[in-house]
Amino acid sequence: MKEQLYTIPVMDAYREDCECPVCSMYNSLELKAIDFTMGPSYMEDDIRAVTDKIGFCNTHIKQLYNNQNRLGLALMLKTHMDKTIDDLTKLSGSEKISAPSLFKKKTESKGVPAYIEALKHSCYVCDRIEMTYKRYLITVFYLYKKESEFRDLFRASKGLCTNHYADLYQMAPEQLSGDMLQSFLADLNKLYLDNMKRVRDDLSWFIDKFDYRYVNEPWKNSQDALPRTIQKTNSFQVE
């Protein structure tokens, strides 16, 4: 393949004992993106031009703040605010607002609302992660098609969270075809559903353990069922 493949991080993630190897890949990318953003790179003009324009989402602004480079974050947010103020000053000064007509079709927002809506859905860290994340998923399909060792790891894994199951399911017809596509989807569906049921059953026993009738029964595999469930349903690893 002409574009870069990431066979080592993908194989490493599937060798881990985790509820979703794709979550593991994504979290690794996220940590690297946070470290990159808060490292010396934030002083580079081309990177600051992007962070000034698009800013950060709620999730990643919290992680950037927890990184402890408060001066670096302050500098980025200050120039981001400068640009936002300048842009909205121009837009709000030139925009003519009229009352909506009952008979006029609604059109897409523009001007100030469109600017703010775009800002709400933009994030430098998200964009940096996505550049590599899709290549990781493409590598999953490449390895499944080419490497029997990976197929064994894939089938022996503990499944996926719902979000990453959906990502692989939707991408599969773009990356595979024929018998290989059908084999992948069969493995993917079985892995996801079997392991969702496994964690669901662990969660059910966790709930039962709060009933006095089961107080003296063993916990089995349920003591960490709640954080594992949260990963399955929300792609979030509880620390």
C-alpha atoms as a PDB file:
ATOM      1  CA  MET A   1       0.000   0.000   0.000  1.00  0.00           C
ATOM      2  CA  LYS A   2       1.243   3.458  -0.870  1.00  0.00           C
ATOM      3  CA  GLU A   3       0.146   5.084   2.396  1.00  0.00           C
ATOM      4  CA  GLN A   4       1.828   4.179   5.644  1.00  0.00           C
ATOM      5  CA  LEU A   5       0.637   1.121   7.537  1.00  0.00           C
ATOM      6  CA  TYR A   6       0.926   0.852  11.322  1.00  0.00           C
ATOM      7  CA  THR A   7       1.324  -2.881  11.815  1.00  0.00           C
ATOM      8  CA  ILE A   8       3.337  -2.733  15.064  1.00  0.00           C
ATOM      9  CA  PRO A   9       0.917  -0.595  17.168  1.00  0.00           C
ATOM     10  CA  VAL A  10      -2.060  -2.535  15.826  1.00  0.00           C
ATOM     11  CA  MET A  11      -0.495  -5.925  16.601  1.00  0.00           C
ATOM     12  CA  ASP A  12       0.583  -4.668  20.050  1.00  0.00           C
ATOM     13  CA  ALA A  13      -2.959  -3.463  20.837  1.00  0.00           C
ATOM     14  CA  TYR A  14      -4.436  -6.838  19.885  1.00  0.00           C
ATOM     15  CA  ARG A  15      -1.917  -8.607  22.113  1.00  0.00           C
ATOM     16  CA  GLU A  16      -3.138  -6.613  25.123  1.00  0.00           C
ATOM     17  CA  ASP A  17      -5.652  -8.025  27.575  1.00  0.00           C
ATOM     18  CA  CYS A  18      -8.281  -5.325  27.115  1.00  0.00           C
ATOM     19  CA  GLU A  19     -11.981  -4.931  26.332  1.00  0.00           C
ATOM     20  CA  CYS A  20     -11.340  -2.983  23.122  1.00  0.00           C
ATOM     21  CA  PRO A  21      -7.998  -2.963  21.258  1.00  0.00           C
ATOM     22  CA  VAL A  22      -9.155  -0.021  19.146  1.00  0.00           C
ATOM     23  CA  CYS A  23      -9.754   2.001  22.329  1.00  0.00           C
ATOM     24  CA  SER A  24      -6.169   1.180  23.289  1.00  0.00           C
ATOM     25  CA  MET A  25      -4.908   2.444  19.912  1.00  0.00           C
ATOM     26  CA  TYR A  26      -7.025   5.595  20.135  1.00  0.00           C
ATOM     27  CA  ASN A  27      -5.924   6.366  23.705  1.00  0.00           C
ATOM     28  CA  SER A  28      -2.278   6.023  22.698  1.00  0.00           C
ATOM     29  CA  LEU A  29      -2.820   8.454  19.825  1.00  0.00           C
ATOM     30  CA  GLU A  30      -4.634  10.832  22.153  1.00  0.00           C
ATOM     31  CA  LEU A  31      -1.785  10.894  24.682  1.00  0.00           C
ATOM     32  CA  LYS A  32       0.735  11.526  21.906  1.00  0.00           C
ATOM     33  CA  ALA A  33      -1.420  14.317  20.458  1.00  0.00           C
ATOM     34  CA  ILE A  34      -1.731  16.009  23.877  1.00  0.00           C
ATOM     35  CA  ASP A  35       2.029  15.755  24.473  1.00  0.00           C
ATOM     36  CA  PHE A  36       2.743  17.115  20.994  1.00  0.00           C
ATOM     37  CA  THR A  37       0.333  20.021  21.430  1.00  0.00           C
ATOM     38  CA  MET A  38       1.801  21.003  24.786  1.00  0.00           C
ATOM     39  CA  GLY A  39       5.422  20.460  23.718  1.00  0.00           C
ATOM     40  CA  PRO A  40       7.673  22.969  21.909  1.00  0.00           C
ATOM     41  CA  SER A  41       5.454  22.698  18.821  1.00  0.00           C
ATOM     42  CA  TYR A  42       2.902  25.163  20.192  1.00  0.00           C
ATOM     43  CA  MET A  43       5.390  27.977  19.537  1.00  0.00           C
ATOM     44  CA  GLU A  44       5.655  27.119  15.825  1.00  0.00           C
ATOM     45  CA  ASP A  45       3.833  29.614  13.614  1.00  0.00           C
ATOM     46  CA  ASP A  46       2.084  27.050  11.390  1.00  0.00           C
ATOM     47  CA  ILE A  47       0.683  25.128  14.356  1.00  0.00           C
ATOM     48  CA  ARG A  48      -0.398  28.273  16.198  1.00  0.00           C
ATOM     49  CA  ALA A  49      -2.202  29.454  13.076  1.00  0.00           C
ATOM     50  CA  VAL A  50      -4.335  26.296  13.248  1.00  0.00           C
ATOM     51  CA  THR A  51      -4.950  26.358  17.026  1.00  0.00           C
ATOM     52  CA  ASP A  52      -5.811  30.060  16.789  1.00  0.00           C
ATOM     53  CA  LYS A  53      -8.441  29.256  14.179  1.00  0.00           C
ATOM     54  CA  ILE A  54     -10.108  26.094  15.513  1.00  0.00           C
ATOM     55  CA  GLY A  55      -9.314  25.854  19.243  1.00  0.00           C
ATOM     56  CA  PHE A  56     -10.085  22.702  21.263  1.00  0.00           C
ATOM     57  CA  CYS A  57     -13.098  20.576  22.203  1.00  0.00           C
ATOM     58  CA  ASN A  58     -14.333  20.254  25.806  1.00  0.00           C
ATOM     59  CA  THR A  59     -12.744  16.829  26.277  1.00  0.00           C
ATOM     60  CA  HIS A  60      -9.290  17.821  25.118  1.00  0.00           C
ATOM     61  CA  ILE A  61      -9.179  21.249  26.775  1.00  0.00           C
ATOM     62  CA  LYS A  62      -9.483  19.385  30.102  1.00  0.00           C
ATOM     63  CA  GLN A  63      -6.610  17.089  29.165  1.00  0.00           C
ATOM     64  CA  LEU A  64      -4.483  20.004  27.995  1.00  0.00           C
ATOM     65  CA  TYR A  65      -5.120  21.778  31.295  1.00  0.00           C
ATOM     66  CA  ASN A  66      -4.136  18.667  33.252  1.00  0.00           C
ATOM     67  CA  ASN A  67      -0.876  18.464  31.282  1.00  0.00           C
ATOM     68  CA  GLN A  68       0.501  21.147  33.655  1.00  0.00           C
ATOM     69  CA  ASN A  69       2.058  23.344  30.940  1.00  0.00           C
ATOM     70  CA  ARG A  70      -0.233  26.178  31.997  1.00  0.00           C
ATOM     71  CA  LEU A  71       1.852  28.899  30.307  1.00  0.00           C
ATOM     72  CA  GLY A  72       1.783  27.083  26.971  1.00  0.00           C
ATOM     73  CA  LEU A  73      -1.973  26.606  27.181  1.00  0.00           C
ATOM     74  CA  ALA A  74      -2.478  30.220  28.221  1.00  0.00           C
ATOM     75  CA  LEU A  75      -0.475  31.453  25.216  1.00  0.00           C
ATOM     76  CA  MET A  76      -2.471  29.287  22.801  1.00  0.00           C
ATOM     77  CA  LEU A  77      -5.819  30.298  24.258  1.00  0.00           C
ATOM     78  CA  LYS A  78      -4.875  33.985  24.311  1.00  0.00           C
ATOM     79  CA  THR A  79      -4.133  34.105  20.583  1.00  0.00           C
ATOM     80  CA  HIS A  80      -7.160  31.874  19.878  1.00  0.00           C
ATOM     81  CA  MET A  81      -9.296  34.441  21.725  1.00  0.00           C
ATOM     82  CA  ASP A  82      -7.637  37.273  19.791  1.00  0.00           C
ATOM     83  CA  LYS A  83      -8.626  35.659  16.497  1.00  0.00           C
ATOM     84  CA  THR A  84     -12.148  34.813  17.679  1.00  0.00           C
ATOM     85  CA  ILE A  85     -12.695  38.406  18.834  1.00  0.00           C
ATOM     86  CA  ASP A  86     -11.375  39.835  15.555  1.00  0.00           C
ATOM     87  CA  ASP A  87     -13.436  37.467  13.391  1.00  0.00           C
ATOM     88  CA  LEU A  88     -16.656  37.984  15.314  1.00  0.00           C
ATOM     89  CA  THR A  89     -16.166  41.747  15.426  1.00  0.00           C
ATOM     90  CA  LYS A  90     -16.053  41.782  11.630  1.00  0.00           C
ATOM     91  CA  LEU A  91     -18.935  39.342  11.197  1.00  0.00           C
ATOM     92  CA  SER A  92     -21.249  40.960  13.736  1.00  0.00           C
ATOM     93  CA  GLY A  93     -20.554  44.427  12.356  1.00  0.00           C
ATOM     94  CA  SER A  94     -21.423  43.489   8.782  1.00  0.00           C
ATOM     95  CA  GLU A  95     -24.378  41.176   9.431  1.00  0.00           C
ATOM     96  CA  LYS A  96     -27.945  42.351   8.912  1.00  0.00           C
ATOM     97  CA  ILE A  97     -30.495  40.558  11.063  1.00  0.00           C
ATOM     98  CA  SER A  98     -34.117  40.336   9.956  1.00  0.00           C
ATOM     99  CA  ALA A  99     -37.115  38.652  11.567  1.00  0.00           C
ATOM    100  CA  PRO A 100     -37.843  35.182  10.125  1.00  0.00           C
ATOM    101  CA  SER A 101     -40.812  34.918   7.780  1.00  0.00           C
ATOM    102  CA  LEU A 102     -43.484  32.289   8.356  1.00  0.00           C
ATOM    103  CA  PHE A 103     -43.526  31.547   4.634  1.00  0.00           C
ATOM    104  CA  LYS A 104     -39.803  31.589   3.959  1.00  0.00           C
ATOM    105  CA  LYS A 105     -37.877  28.337   3.899  1.00  0.00           C
ATOM    106  CA  LYS A 106     -35.207  27.958   6.524  1.00  0.00           C
ATOM    107  CA  THR A 107     -31.698  28.241   5.120  1.00  0.00           C
ATOM    108  CA  GLU A 108     -28.362  27.154   6.517  1.00  0.00           C
ATOM    109  CA  SER A 109     -26.992  29.458   9.181  1.00  0.00           C
ATOM    110  CA  LYS A 110     -24.320  31.907   8.165  1.00  0.00           C
ATOM    111  CA  GLY A 111     -22.343  34.757   9.643  1.00  0.00           C
ATOM    112  CA  VAL A 112     -22.004  34.734  13.432  1.00  0.00           C
ATOM    113  CA  PRO A 113     -24.123  31.566  14.085  1.00  0.00           C
ATOM    114  CA  ALA A 114     -22.257  29.591  11.416  1.00  0.00           C
ATOM    115  CA  TYR A 115     -18.869  30.733  12.761  1.00  0.00           C
ATOM    116  CA  ILE A 116     -19.720  29.725  16.329  1.00  0.00           C
ATOM    117  CA  GLU A 117     -21.284  26.426  15.221  1.00  0.00           C
ATOM    118  CA  ALA A 118     -18.090  25.538  13.328  1.00  0.00           C
ATOM    119  CA  LEU A 119     -16.013  26.495  16.372  1.00  0.00           C
ATOM    120  CA  LYS A 120     -18.105  24.222  18.620  1.00  0.00           C
ATOM    121  CA  HIS A 121     -17.257  21.217  16.448  1.00  0.00           C
ATOM    122  CA  SER A 122     -13.569  21.859  15.808  1.00  0.00           C
ATOM    123  CA  CYS A 123     -10.516  20.762  17.793  1.00  0.00           C
ATOM    124  CA  TYR A 124      -6.821  20.703  16.944  1.00  0.00           C
ATOM    125  CA  VAL A 125      -6.196  17.578  19.047  1.00  0.00           C
ATOM    126  CA  CYS A 126      -9.157  15.692  17.511  1.00  0.00           C
ATOM    127  CA  ASP A 127      -7.919  16.526  14.016  1.00  0.00           C
ATOM    128  CA  ARG A 128      -4.394  15.378  14.839  1.00  0.00           C
ATOM    129  CA  ILE A 129      -5.685  12.062  16.204  1.00  0.00           C
ATOM    130  CA  GLU A 130      -7.979  11.432  13.242  1.00  0.00           C
ATOM    131  CA  MET A 131      -5.105  11.736  10.744  1.00  0.00           C
ATOM    132  CA  THR A 132      -3.542   8.538  12.134  1.00  0.00           C
ATOM    133  CA  TYR A 133      -6.606   6.820  13.600  1.00  0.00           C
ATOM    134  CA  LYS A 134      -8.086   6.003  10.190  1.00  0.00           C
ATOM    135  CA  ARG A 135      -4.749   4.529   9.083  1.00  0.00           C
ATOM    136  CA  TYR A 136      -4.832   2.282  12.171  1.00  0.00           C
ATOM    137  CA  LEU A 137      -8.257   0.976  11.150  1.00  0.00           C
ATOM    138  CA  ILE A 138      -7.099   0.425   7.564  1.00  0.00           C
ATOM    139  CA  THR A 139      -4.158  -1.526   9.001  1.00  0.00           C
ATOM    140  CA  VAL A 140      -6.588  -3.775  10.897  1.00  0.00           C
ATOM    141  CA  PHE A 141      -8.187  -4.765   7.585  1.00  0.00           C
ATOM    142  CA  TYR A 142      -4.813  -5.144   5.877  1.00  0.00           C
ATOM    143  CA  LEU A 143      -3.530  -7.481   8.610  1.00  0.00           C
ATOM    144  CA  TYR A 144      -6.770  -9.472   8.702  1.00  0.00           C
ATOM    145  CA  LYS A 145      -6.463 -10.040   4.964  1.00  0.00           C
ATOM    146  CA  LYS A 146      -2.731 -10.804   4.872  1.00  0.00           C
ATOM    147  CA  GLU A 147      -1.680 -12.285   8.234  1.00  0.00           C
ATOM    148  CA  SER A 148      -3.063 -15.502   9.756  1.00  0.00           C
ATOM    149  CA  GLU A 149      -1.395 -14.604  13.081  1.00  0.00           C
ATOM    150  CA  PHE A 150      -3.433 -11.415  13.242  1.00  0.00           C
ATOM    151  CA  ARG A 151      -6.658 -13.216  12.363  1.00  0.00           C
ATOM    152  CA  ASP A 152      -6.021 -15.513  15.328  1.00  0.00           C
ATOM    153  CA  LEU A 153      -5.383 -12.512  17.608  1.00  0.00           C
ATOM    154  CA  PHE A 154      -8.485 -10.775  16.277  1.00  0.00           C
ATOM    155  CA  ARG A 155     -10.723 -13.795  16.933  1.00  0.00           C
ATOM    156  CA  ALA A 156      -9.224 -14.353  20.399  1.00  0.00           C
ATOM    157  CA  SER A 157      -9.715 -10.750  21.522  1.00  0.00           C
ATOM    158  CA  LYS A 158     -12.349  -9.546  23.991  1.00  0.00           C
ATOM    159  CA  GLY A 159     -14.331  -7.757  21.302  1.00  0.00           C
ATOM    160  CA  LEU A 160     -14.814  -4.006  20.928  1.00  0.00           C
ATOM    161  CA  CYS A 161     -16.713  -1.076  22.335  1.00  0.00           C
ATOM    162  CA  THR A 162     -19.866  -0.111  20.456  1.00  0.00           C
ATOM    163  CA  ASN A 163     -18.332   2.963  18.790  1.00  0.00           C
ATOM    164  CA  HIS A 164     -15.298   1.133  17.421  1.00  0.00           C
ATOM    165  CA  TYR A 165     -17.373  -1.865  16.385  1.00  0.00           C
ATOM    166  CA  ALA A 166     -19.405   0.596  14.293  1.00  0.00           C
ATOM    167  CA  ASP A 167     -16.254   2.137  12.789  1.00  0.00           C
ATOM    168  CA  LEU A 168     -14.931  -1.244  11.636  1.00  0.00           C
ATOM    169  CA  TYR A 169     -18.351  -2.425  10.456  1.00  0.00           C
ATOM    170  CA  GLN A 170     -18.863   0.678   8.317  1.00  0.00           C
ATOM    171  CA  MET A 171     -15.355   0.622   6.839  1.00  0.00           C
ATOM    172  CA  ALA A 172     -15.298  -3.103   6.052  1.00  0.00           C
ATOM    173  CA  PRO A 173     -16.951  -2.917   2.573  1.00  0.00           C
ATOM    174  CA  GLU A 174     -14.430  -0.230   1.559  1.00  0.00           C
ATOM    175  CA  GLN A 175     -11.431  -2.352   2.548  1.00  0.00           C
ATOM    176  CA  LEU A 176     -12.466  -5.959   1.873  1.00  0.00           C
ATOM    177  CA  SER A 177     -14.588  -7.827  -0.631  1.00  0.00           C
ATOM    178  CA  GLY A 178     -16.032 -11.248  -1.404  1.00  0.00           C
ATOM    179  CA  ASP A 179     -15.402 -14.119   0.986  1.00  0.00           C
ATOM    180  CA  MET A 180     -12.861 -12.106   2.970  1.00  0.00           C
ATOM    181  CA  LEU A 181     -15.453  -9.406   3.691  1.00  0.00           C
ATOM    182  CA  GLN A 182     -18.048 -11.966   4.771  1.00  0.00           C
ATOM    183  CA  SER A 183     -15.499 -13.740   6.989  1.00  0.00           C
ATOM    184  CA  PHE A 184     -14.473 -10.465   8.635  1.00  0.00           C
ATOM    185  CA  LEU A 185     -18.043  -9.354   9.298  1.00  0.00           C
ATOM    186  CA  ALA A 186     -18.956 -12.759  10.725  1.00  0.00           C
ATOM    187  CA  ASP A 187     -15.941 -12.639  13.077  1.00  0.00           C
ATOM    188  CA  LEU A 188     -16.603  -8.990  13.963  1.00  0.00           C
ATOM    189  CA  ASN A 189     -20.283  -9.512  14.774  1.00  0.00           C
ATOM    190  CA  LYS A 190     -19.618 -12.637  16.843  1.00  0.00           C
ATOM    191  CA  LEU A 191     -16.788 -10.973  18.770  1.00  0.00           C
ATOM    192  CA  TYR A 192     -18.824  -7.868  19.534  1.00  0.00           C
ATOM    193  CA  LEU A 193     -22.055  -9.608  20.559  1.00  0.00           C
ATOM    194  CA  ASP A 194     -20.456 -12.479  22.508  1.00  0.00           C
ATOM    195  CA  ASN A 195     -18.288 -10.113  24.522  1.00  0.00           C
ATOM    196  CA  MET A 196     -21.054  -7.564  25.109  1.00  0.00           C
ATOM    197  CA  LYS A 197     -23.100 -10.436  26.563  1.00  0.00           C
ATOM    198  CA  ARG A 198     -20.121 -11.555  28.664  1.00  0.00           C
ATOM    199  CA  VAL A 199     -19.687  -8.106  30.197  1.00  0.00           C
ATOM    200  CA  ARG A 200     -23.472  -7.674  30.545  1.00  0.00           C
ATOM    201  CA  ASP A 201     -23.618 -10.924  32.511  1.00  0.00           C
ATOM    202  CA  ASP A 202     -20.731  -9.779  34.735  1.00  0.00           C
ATOM    203  CA  LEU A 203     -22.587  -6.516  35.344  1.00  0.00           C
ATOM    204  CA  SER A 204     -25.770  -8.409  36.221  1.00  0.00           C
ATOM    205  CA  TRP A 205     -23.871 -10.413  38.850  1.00  0.00           C
ATOM    206  CA  PHE A 206     -22.285  -7.185  40.153  1.00  0.00           C
ATOM    207  CA  ILE A 207     -25.818  -5.839  40.674  1.00  0.00           C
ATOM    208  CA  ASP A 208     -26.967  -9.084  42.305  1.00  0.00           C
ATOM    209  CA  LYS A 209     -24.115  -8.879  44.806  1.00  0.00           C
ATOM    210  CA  PHE A 210     -25.832  -5.856  46.377  1.00  0.00           C
ATOM    211  CA  ASP A 211     -28.793  -8.076  47.190  1.00  0.00           C
ATOM    212  CA  TYR A 212     -28.561  -9.579  50.706  1.00  0.00           C
ATOM    213  CA  ARG A 213     -29.418 -12.998  49.274  1.00  0.00           C
ATOM    214  CA  TYR A 214     -26.063 -13.100  47.420  1.00  0.00           C
ATOM    215  CA  VAL A 215     -23.845 -11.380  49.965  1.00  0.00           C
ATOM    216  CA  ASN A 216     -21.905 -14.559  50.760  1.00  0.00           C
ATOM    217  CA  GLU A 217     -21.553 -15.625  47.121  1.00  0.00           C
ATOM    218  CA  PRO A 218     -18.216 -15.099  45.289  1.00  0.00           C
ATOM    219  CA  TRP A 219     -17.811 -12.009  43.093  1.00  0.00           C
ATOM    220  CA  LYS A 220     -16.687 -14.173  40.159  1.00  0.00           C
ATOM    221  CA  ASN A 221     -15.552 -11.766  37.387  1.00  0.00           C
ATOM    222  CA  SER A 222     -17.860  -8.916  38.402  1.00  0.00           C
ATOM    223  CA  GLN A 223     -15.786  -6.687  40.683  1.00  0.00           C
ATOM    224  CA  ASP A 224     -14.569  -4.525  37.801  1.00  0.00           C
ATOM    225  CA  ALA A 225     -17.694  -5.043  35.685  1.00  0.00           C
ATOM    226  CA  LEU A 226     -18.828  -1.402  35.904  1.00  0.00           C
ATOM    227  CA  PRO A 227     -15.655   0.204  34.443  1.00  0.00           C
ATOM    228  CA  ARG A 228     -15.503  -2.511  31.779  1.00  0.00           C
ATOM    229  CA  THR A 229     -19.138  -1.800  30.913  1.00  0.00           C
ATOM    230  CA  ILE A 230     -18.418   1.914  30.619  1.00  0.00           C
ATOM    231  CA  GLN A 231     -15.664   1.132  28.131  1.00  0.00           C
ATOM    232  CA  LYS A 232     -17.963  -1.119  26.110  1.00  0.00           C
ATOM    233  CA  THR A 233     -20.802   1.416  25.978  1.00  0.00           C
ATOM    234  CA  ASN A 234     -18.933   4.742  25.953  1.00  0.00           C
ATOM    235  CA  SER A 235     -15.377   4.004  24.745  1.00  0.00           C
ATOM    236  CA  PHE A 236     -14.064   5.476  28.008  1.00  0.00           C
ATOM    237  CA  GLN A 237     -11.501   3.769  30.209  1.00  0.00           C
ATOM    238  CA  VAL A 238     -12.102   4.522  33.879  1.00  0.00           C
ATOM    239  CA  GLU A 239      -8.844   5.028  35.757  1.00  0.00           C
END
